[in-house]
Amino acid sequence: MSEPGTGKVGLEFVTASAPGVLHQLTGVIAKHHGDIRSISIIEEQPTGTRVYLELDLPGESKTLIQDLRQLEVVRSVTSVQSLQKIYGKRIIIIGGGAQVGQVALGAISEADRHNIRGEHISVDTIPLVGEQPLADAVRAVRRLPRVKALVLAGSLMGGDIESAVREVRSDGLLVISLNMAGSVPNASDLVVTDPVQAGVMAVMAVADTAKFTIERLNRRFF
């Protein structure tokens, strides 16, 4: 189903488990001028594979779905609401367990306030320790769909984590850091001492229903 006013389409397939399946699916979508925004292989078994595609499509999706059903590799195709519509923008919180929990408290409470007013903001967390696991996690955020902000919650972060932060910021990702030891605060867009406030500010920064712009702040440390 196309979402009203957006042309966004979510399609869930059950296909044969064979080489070239995605090539055939994307070929049909290209003929209909669909622009694929994300793709996920949900489940893969010898008997069949579940695939989810999210795309922008000019016009209705009915004809596209009919053509997709004609493919021999397609066992079923279902039109669903897109994850953008259901879960919306994502905020990722990474770091030490206690700090992550406090940032999540602020972010979830603030997201609830905006979601009631029509926003769609979801919050994901992962407690991690160690320089390399944290640096890997920061870089991996770029591969996650719909992420608008990253919050680093810990007591000490630097070294390769700082390099990773600068890399994801160069790609346009907003990075908020707790006021901690190490070089990560100097590499972040915004530094907030109180973890609950950091979560609140992360949501306010990405919400369309909030009048808050980090670029207009006179200082970066709070």
PDB file of C-alpha atoms in Angstrom:
ATOM      1  CA  MET A   1       0.000   0.000   0.000  1.00  0.00           C
ATOM      2  CA  SER A   2       1.252   3.450  -0.847  1.00  0.00           C
ATOM      3  CA  GLU A   3       1.188   5.791   2.121  1.00  0.00           C
ATOM      4  CA  PRO A   4      -0.933   8.872   1.472  1.00  0.00           C
ATOM      5  CA  GLY A   5       1.024  11.813   0.169  1.00  0.00           C
ATOM      6  CA  THR A   6       4.421  10.139   0.321  1.00  0.00           C
ATOM      7  CA  GLY A   7       4.538   7.381  -2.338  1.00  0.00           C
ATOM      8  CA  LYS A   8       6.320   5.164   0.190  1.00  0.00           C
ATOM      9  CA  VAL A   9       5.620   1.464  -0.240  1.00  0.00           C
ATOM     10  CA  GLY A  10       6.483  -1.487   1.978  1.00  0.00           C
ATOM     11  CA  LEU A  11       6.524  -4.923   0.317  1.00  0.00           C
ATOM     12  CA  GLU A  12       7.019  -8.248   2.076  1.00  0.00           C
ATOM     13  CA  PHE A  13       7.890 -11.225  -0.132  1.00  0.00           C
ATOM     14  CA  VAL A  14       8.191 -14.948   0.227  1.00  0.00           C
ATOM     15  CA  THR A  15      10.543 -16.106  -2.529  1.00  0.00           C
ATOM     16  CA  ALA A  16      12.462 -19.142  -3.623  1.00  0.00           C
ATOM     17  CA  SER A  17      15.901 -19.544  -2.031  1.00  0.00           C
ATOM     18  CA  ALA A  18      18.047 -19.259  -5.128  1.00  0.00           C
ATOM     19  CA  PRO A  19      20.738 -17.070  -6.691  1.00  0.00           C
ATOM     20  CA  GLY A  20      19.510 -14.004  -8.575  1.00  0.00           C
ATOM     21  CA  VAL A  21      16.195 -13.555  -6.737  1.00  0.00           C
ATOM     22  CA  LEU A  22      16.939  -9.972  -5.705  1.00  0.00           C
ATOM     23  CA  HIS A  23      18.084  -9.192  -9.238  1.00  0.00           C
ATOM     24  CA  GLN A  24      14.701 -10.244 -10.588  1.00  0.00           C
ATOM     25  CA  LEU A  25      12.757  -8.323  -7.945  1.00  0.00           C
ATOM     26  CA  THR A  26      14.717  -5.107  -8.392  1.00  0.00           C
ATOM     27  CA  GLY A  27      14.480  -5.391 -12.177  1.00  0.00           C
ATOM     28  CA  VAL A  28      10.674  -5.273 -12.037  1.00  0.00           C
ATOM     29  CA  ILE A  29      10.752  -2.431  -9.531  1.00  0.00           C
ATOM     30  CA  ALA A  30      13.113  -0.429 -11.771  1.00  0.00           C
ATOM     31  CA  LYS A  31      10.696  -0.805 -14.701  1.00  0.00           C
ATOM     32  CA  HIS A  32       8.061   0.878 -12.556  1.00  0.00           C
ATOM     33  CA  HIS A  33      10.525   3.666 -11.629  1.00  0.00           C
ATOM     34  CA  GLY A  34      10.590   2.585  -7.992  1.00  0.00           C
ATOM     35  CA  ASP A  35      13.431   3.929  -5.849  1.00  0.00           C
ATOM     36  CA  ILE A  36      14.451   1.311  -3.268  1.00  0.00           C
ATOM     37  CA  ARG A  37      15.179   2.919   0.107  1.00  0.00           C
ATOM     38  CA  SER A  38      15.959  -0.175   2.168  1.00  0.00           C
ATOM     39  CA  ILE A  39      16.039  -3.942   1.875  1.00  0.00           C
ATOM     40  CA  SER A  40      16.180  -6.709   4.488  1.00  0.00           C
ATOM     41  CA  ILE A  41      16.308 -10.485   4.317  1.00  0.00           C
ATOM     42  CA  ILE A  42      14.099 -11.306   7.290  1.00  0.00           C
ATOM     43  CA  GLU A  43      14.399 -15.080   7.237  1.00  0.00           C
ATOM     44  CA  GLU A  44      16.250 -17.484   4.965  1.00  0.00           C
ATOM     45  CA  GLN A  45      15.492 -21.201   4.830  1.00  0.00           C
ATOM     46  CA  PRO A  46      16.008 -23.907   2.188  1.00  0.00           C
ATOM     47  CA  THR A  47      12.257 -23.890   1.546  1.00  0.00           C
ATOM     48  CA  GLY A  48      11.939 -20.141   1.032  1.00  0.00           C
ATOM     49  CA  THR A  49      13.125 -16.668   1.958  1.00  0.00           C
ATOM     50  CA  ARG A  50      11.217 -13.746   3.462  1.00  0.00           C
ATOM     51  CA  VAL A  51      12.365 -10.405   2.057  1.00  0.00           C
ATOM     52  CA  TYR A  52      11.250  -6.899   2.985  1.00  0.00           C
ATOM     53  CA  LEU A  53      11.656  -3.952   0.615  1.00  0.00           C
ATOM     54  CA  GLU A  54      10.854  -0.302   1.214  1.00  0.00           C
ATOM     55  CA  LEU A  55      10.688   2.021  -1.770  1.00  0.00           C
ATOM     56  CA  ASP A  56       9.441   5.318  -3.102  1.00  0.00           C
ATOM     57  CA  LEU A  57       7.055   4.779  -5.978  1.00  0.00           C
ATOM     58  CA  PRO A  58       5.413   7.311  -8.312  1.00  0.00           C
ATOM     59  CA  GLY A  59       1.752   6.403  -8.583  1.00  0.00           C
ATOM     60  CA  GLU A  60      -0.097   3.372  -7.239  1.00  0.00           C
ATOM     61  CA  SER A  61       1.549   0.098  -6.259  1.00  0.00           C
ATOM     62  CA  LYS A  62      -1.189  -2.214  -7.613  1.00  0.00           C
ATOM     63  CA  THR A  63       0.347  -2.720 -11.056  1.00  0.00           C
ATOM     64  CA  LEU A  64       3.834  -3.221  -9.603  1.00  0.00           C
ATOM     65  CA  ILE A  65       2.559  -5.926  -7.254  1.00  0.00           C
ATOM     66  CA  GLN A  66       0.763  -7.682 -10.118  1.00  0.00           C
ATOM     67  CA  ASP A  67       3.967  -7.773 -12.175  1.00  0.00           C
ATOM     68  CA  LEU A  68       6.007  -9.012  -9.210  1.00  0.00           C
ATOM     69  CA  ARG A  69       3.563 -11.875  -8.698  1.00  0.00           C
ATOM     70  CA  GLN A  70       4.234 -13.028 -12.251  1.00  0.00           C
ATOM     71  CA  LEU A  71       7.841 -13.878 -11.388  1.00  0.00           C
ATOM     72  CA  GLU A  72       8.470 -17.606 -10.935  1.00  0.00           C
ATOM     73  CA  VAL A  73      10.681 -16.968  -7.897  1.00  0.00           C
ATOM     74  CA  VAL A  74       7.920 -15.085  -6.052  1.00  0.00           C
ATOM     75  CA  ARG A  75       5.578 -17.221  -3.973  1.00  0.00           C
ATOM     76  CA  SER A  76       3.733 -14.308  -2.395  1.00  0.00           C
ATOM     77  CA  VAL A  77       3.977 -10.541  -2.076  1.00  0.00           C
ATOM     78  CA  THR A  78       2.113  -8.444   0.475  1.00  0.00           C
ATOM     79  CA  SER A  79       1.768  -4.673   0.672  1.00  0.00           C
ATOM     80  CA  VAL A  80       2.442  -3.423   4.218  1.00  0.00           C
ATOM     81  CA  GLN A  81       2.961  -0.101   5.952  1.00  0.00           C
ATOM     82  CA  SER A  82       6.588   0.985   5.751  1.00  0.00           C
ATOM     83  CA  LEU A  83       8.863   0.884   8.782  1.00  0.00           C
ATOM     84  CA  GLN A  84       9.389   4.608   8.242  1.00  0.00           C
ATOM     85  CA  LYS A  85       5.673   5.088   8.870  1.00  0.00           C
ATOM     86  CA  ILE A  86       5.467   2.745  11.882  1.00  0.00           C
ATOM     87  CA  TYR A  87       8.787   3.224  13.691  1.00  0.00           C
ATOM     88  CA  GLY A  88       9.934   6.470  12.043  1.00  0.00           C
ATOM     89  CA  LYS A  89      13.191   8.153  12.992  1.00  0.00           C
ATOM     90  CA  ARG A  90      15.589   6.179  15.147  1.00  0.00           C
ATOM     91  CA  ILE A  91      17.832   7.314  17.981  1.00  0.00           C
ATOM     92  CA  ILE A  92      20.656   4.935  18.941  1.00  0.00           C
ATOM     93  CA  ILE A  93      22.150   5.004  22.454  1.00  0.00           C
ATOM     94  CA  ILE A  94      25.508   3.249  22.977  1.00  0.00           C
ATOM     95  CA  GLY A  95      27.721   2.949  26.041  1.00  0.00           C
ATOM     96  CA  GLY A  96      27.755   1.804  29.652  1.00  0.00           C
ATOM     97  CA  GLY A  97      24.641   0.102  30.988  1.00  0.00           C
ATOM     98  CA  ALA A  98      23.753   2.565  33.774  1.00  0.00           C
ATOM     99  CA  GLN A  99      24.295   5.648  31.589  1.00  0.00           C
ATOM    100  CA  VAL A 100      22.496   4.072  28.633  1.00  0.00           C
ATOM    101  CA  GLY A 101      19.499   3.380  30.859  1.00  0.00           C
ATOM    102  CA  GLN A 102      19.314   6.978  32.060  1.00  0.00           C
ATOM    103  CA  VAL A 103      19.648   8.423  28.545  1.00  0.00           C
ATOM    104  CA  ALA A 104      16.946   6.013  27.360  1.00  0.00           C
ATOM    105  CA  LEU A 105      14.684   7.190  30.183  1.00  0.00           C
ATOM    106  CA  GLY A 106      14.883  10.764  28.938  1.00  0.00           C
ATOM    107  CA  ALA A 107      14.635   9.844  25.248  1.00  0.00           C
ATOM    108  CA  ILE A 108      11.663   7.499  25.637  1.00  0.00           C
ATOM    109  CA  SER A 109       9.752   9.955  27.822  1.00  0.00           C
ATOM    110  CA  GLU A 110      10.334  12.784  25.344  1.00  0.00           C
ATOM    111  CA  ALA A 111       9.592  10.587  22.303  1.00  0.00           C
ATOM    112  CA  ASP A 112       6.280   9.599  23.872  1.00  0.00           C
ATOM    113  CA  ARG A 113       5.326  13.259  24.134  1.00  0.00           C
ATOM    114  CA  HIS A 114       6.061  13.884  20.469  1.00  0.00           C
ATOM    115  CA  ASN A 115       4.618  10.601  19.190  1.00  0.00           C
ATOM    116  CA  ILE A 116       1.287  11.448  20.803  1.00  0.00           C
ATOM    117  CA  ARG A 117       1.328  14.570  18.624  1.00  0.00           C
ATOM    118  CA  GLY A 118       1.862  12.585  15.420  1.00  0.00           C
ATOM    119  CA  GLU A 119       5.622  12.000  15.329  1.00  0.00           C
ATOM    120  CA  HIS A 120       7.185   8.566  14.849  1.00  0.00           C
ATOM    121  CA  ILE A 121      10.420   8.273  16.831  1.00  0.00           C
ATOM    122  CA  SER A 122      11.887   5.030  18.183  1.00  0.00           C
ATOM    123  CA  VAL A 123      14.785   4.492  20.585  1.00  0.00           C
ATOM    124  CA  ASP A 124      17.343   1.647  20.385  1.00  0.00           C
ATOM    125  CA  THR A 125      20.023   0.882  22.973  1.00  0.00           C
ATOM    126  CA  ILE A 126      23.067  -1.359  23.343  1.00  0.00           C
ATOM    127  CA  PRO A 127      25.303  -1.428  26.448  1.00  0.00           C
ATOM    128  CA  LEU A 128      28.935  -2.001  25.403  1.00  0.00           C
ATOM    129  CA  VAL A 129      32.395  -1.763  26.966  1.00  0.00           C
ATOM    130  CA  GLY A 130      35.831  -1.598  25.365  1.00  0.00           C
ATOM    131  CA  GLU A 131      37.326   0.778  22.831  1.00  0.00           C
ATOM    132  CA  GLN A 132      37.110  -1.466  19.778  1.00  0.00           C
ATOM    133  CA  PRO A 133      33.563  -2.776  20.347  1.00  0.00           C
ATOM    134  CA  LEU A 134      32.378   0.791  20.884  1.00  0.00           C
ATOM    135  CA  ALA A 135      34.204   2.113  17.806  1.00  0.00           C
ATOM    136  CA  ASP A 136      32.789  -0.737  15.700  1.00  0.00           C
ATOM    137  CA  ALA A 137      29.288  -0.013  16.984  1.00  0.00           C
ATOM    138  CA  VAL A 138      29.568   3.691  16.180  1.00  0.00           C
ATOM    139  CA  ARG A 139      30.669   2.968  12.607  1.00  0.00           C
ATOM    140  CA  ALA A 140      27.941   0.343  12.200  1.00  0.00           C
ATOM    141  CA  VAL A 141      25.274   2.959  12.936  1.00  0.00           C
ATOM    142  CA  ARG A 142      25.776   4.207   9.377  1.00  0.00           C
ATOM    143  CA  ARG A 143      24.453   0.857   8.126  1.00  0.00           C
ATOM    144  CA  LEU A 144      21.233   1.051  10.133  1.00  0.00           C
ATOM    145  CA  PRO A 145      18.178   2.492   8.375  1.00  0.00           C
ATOM    146  CA  ARG A 146      16.375   5.659   9.495  1.00  0.00           C
ATOM    147  CA  VAL A 147      18.919   6.646  12.204  1.00  0.00           C
ATOM    148  CA  LYS A 148      18.896  10.397  12.858  1.00  0.00           C
ATOM    149  CA  ALA A 149      20.937  10.710  16.053  1.00  0.00           C
ATOM    150  CA  LEU A 150      23.513   8.780  18.075  1.00  0.00           C
ATOM    151  CA  VAL A 151      24.003   9.298  21.821  1.00  0.00           C
ATOM    152  CA  LEU A 152      27.241   8.101  23.421  1.00  0.00           C
ATOM    153  CA  ALA A 153      26.671   7.374  27.095  1.00  0.00           C
ATOM    154  CA  GLY A 154      29.678   6.420  29.187  1.00  0.00           C
ATOM    155  CA  SER A 155      32.383   7.549  31.608  1.00  0.00           C
ATOM    156  CA  LEU A 156      35.439   7.322  29.355  1.00  0.00           C
ATOM    157  CA  MET A 157      35.613   7.230  25.554  1.00  0.00           C
ATOM    158  CA  GLY A 158      38.442   8.194  23.226  1.00  0.00           C
ATOM    159  CA  GLY A 159      40.997   6.792  20.804  1.00  0.00           C
ATOM    160  CA  ASP A 160      39.394   4.984  17.880  1.00  0.00           C
ATOM    161  CA  ILE A 161      35.933   5.831  19.199  1.00  0.00           C
ATOM    162  CA  GLU A 162      36.725   9.494  18.570  1.00  0.00           C
ATOM    163  CA  SER A 163      37.778   8.665  15.000  1.00  0.00           C
ATOM    164  CA  ALA A 164      34.546   6.736  14.483  1.00  0.00           C
ATOM    165  CA  VAL A 165      32.502   9.664  15.789  1.00  0.00           C
ATOM    166  CA  ARG A 166      34.162  12.060  13.365  1.00  0.00           C
ATOM    167  CA  GLU A 167      33.489   9.622  10.502  1.00  0.00           C
ATOM    168  CA  VAL A 168      29.760   9.296  11.160  1.00  0.00           C
ATOM    169  CA  ARG A 169      29.419  13.041  11.732  1.00  0.00           C
ATOM    170  CA  SER A 170      31.013  13.641   8.321  1.00  0.00           C
ATOM    171  CA  ASP A 171      28.150  11.600   6.872  1.00  0.00           C
ATOM    172  CA  GLY A 172      25.639  13.958   8.487  1.00  0.00           C
ATOM    173  CA  LEU A 173      24.718  11.960  11.591  1.00  0.00           C
ATOM    174  CA  LEU A 174      24.013  13.978  14.733  1.00  0.00           C
ATOM    175  CA  VAL A 175      26.186  12.793  17.640  1.00  0.00           C
ATOM    176  CA  ILE A 176      25.465  13.743  21.262  1.00  0.00           C
ATOM    177  CA  SER A 177      27.912  12.770  24.005  1.00  0.00           C
ATOM    178  CA  LEU A 178      27.652  12.740  27.760  1.00  0.00           C
ATOM    179  CA  ASN A 179      30.217  14.954  29.487  1.00  0.00           C
ATOM    180  CA  MET A 180      32.828  12.262  30.116  1.00  0.00           C
ATOM    181  CA  ALA A 181      36.586  11.727  30.272  1.00  0.00           C
ATOM    182  CA  GLY A 182      38.353  11.144  26.965  1.00  0.00           C
ATOM    183  CA  SER A 183      38.332  12.875  23.590  1.00  0.00           C
ATOM    184  CA  VAL A 184      34.862  11.881  22.363  1.00  0.00           C
ATOM    185  CA  PRO A 185      33.108  14.973  23.814  1.00  0.00           C
ATOM    186  CA  ASN A 186      35.403  17.220  21.751  1.00  0.00           C
ATOM    187  CA  ALA A 187      34.435  15.304  18.594  1.00  0.00           C
ATOM    188  CA  SER A 188      30.657  15.425  19.163  1.00  0.00           C
ATOM    189  CA  ASP A 189      28.019  17.920  18.043  1.00  0.00           C
ATOM    190  CA  LEU A 190      26.665  18.421  21.547  1.00  0.00           C
ATOM    191  CA  VAL A 191      27.858  17.503  25.056  1.00  0.00           C
ATOM    192  CA  VAL A 192      25.337  17.142  27.883  1.00  0.00           C
ATOM    193  CA  THR A 193      26.227  16.398  31.510  1.00  0.00           C
ATOM    194  CA  ASP A 194      22.870  15.033  32.666  1.00  0.00           C
ATOM    195  CA  PRO A 195      22.040  11.720  30.901  1.00  0.00           C
ATOM    196  CA  VAL A 196      18.270  12.174  31.118  1.00  0.00           C
ATOM    197  CA  GLN A 197      18.600  15.628  29.575  1.00  0.00           C
ATOM    198  CA  ALA A 198      20.827  14.167  26.833  1.00  0.00           C
ATOM    199  CA  GLY A 199      18.045  11.776  25.858  1.00  0.00           C
ATOM    200  CA  VAL A 200      15.474  14.550  25.863  1.00  0.00           C
ATOM    201  CA  MET A 201      17.644  16.826  23.720  1.00  0.00           C
ATOM    202  CA  ALA A 202      18.355  14.039  21.220  1.00  0.00           C
ATOM    203  CA  VAL A 203      14.636  13.581  20.608  1.00  0.00           C
ATOM    204  CA  MET A 204      13.987  17.315  20.433  1.00  0.00           C
ATOM    205  CA  ALA A 205      16.776  17.674  17.863  1.00  0.00           C
ATOM    206  CA  VAL A 206      15.202  15.180  15.425  1.00  0.00           C
ATOM    207  CA  ALA A 207      11.490  15.794  16.047  1.00  0.00           C
ATOM    208  CA  ASP A 208       9.560  17.849  13.525  1.00  0.00           C
ATOM    209  CA  THR A 209       7.144  18.772  16.322  1.00  0.00           C
ATOM    210  CA  ALA A 210       9.904  20.454  18.372  1.00  0.00           C
ATOM    211  CA  LYS A 211      11.265  23.971  17.845  1.00  0.00           C
ATOM    212  CA  PHE A 212      14.861  23.132  18.686  1.00  0.00           C
ATOM    213  CA  THR A 213      17.883  23.428  16.400  1.00  0.00           C
ATOM    214  CA  ILE A 214      21.372  22.561  17.601  1.00  0.00           C
ATOM    215  CA  GLU A 215      22.964  24.881  15.028  1.00  0.00           C
ATOM    216  CA  ARG A 216      21.329  27.862  16.749  1.00  0.00           C
ATOM    217  CA  LEU A 217      22.826  27.113  20.162  1.00  0.00           C
ATOM    218  CA  ASN A 218      25.491  29.495  21.402  1.00  0.00           C
ATOM    219  CA  ARG A 219      27.409  26.740  23.180  1.00  0.00           C
ATOM    220  CA  ARG A 220      28.001  22.991  22.794  1.00  0.00           C
ATOM    221  CA  PHE A 221      28.525  21.985  26.427  1.00  0.00           C
ATOM    222  CA  PHE A 222      25.637  21.745  28.909  1.00  0.00           C
TER     223      PHE A 222
END
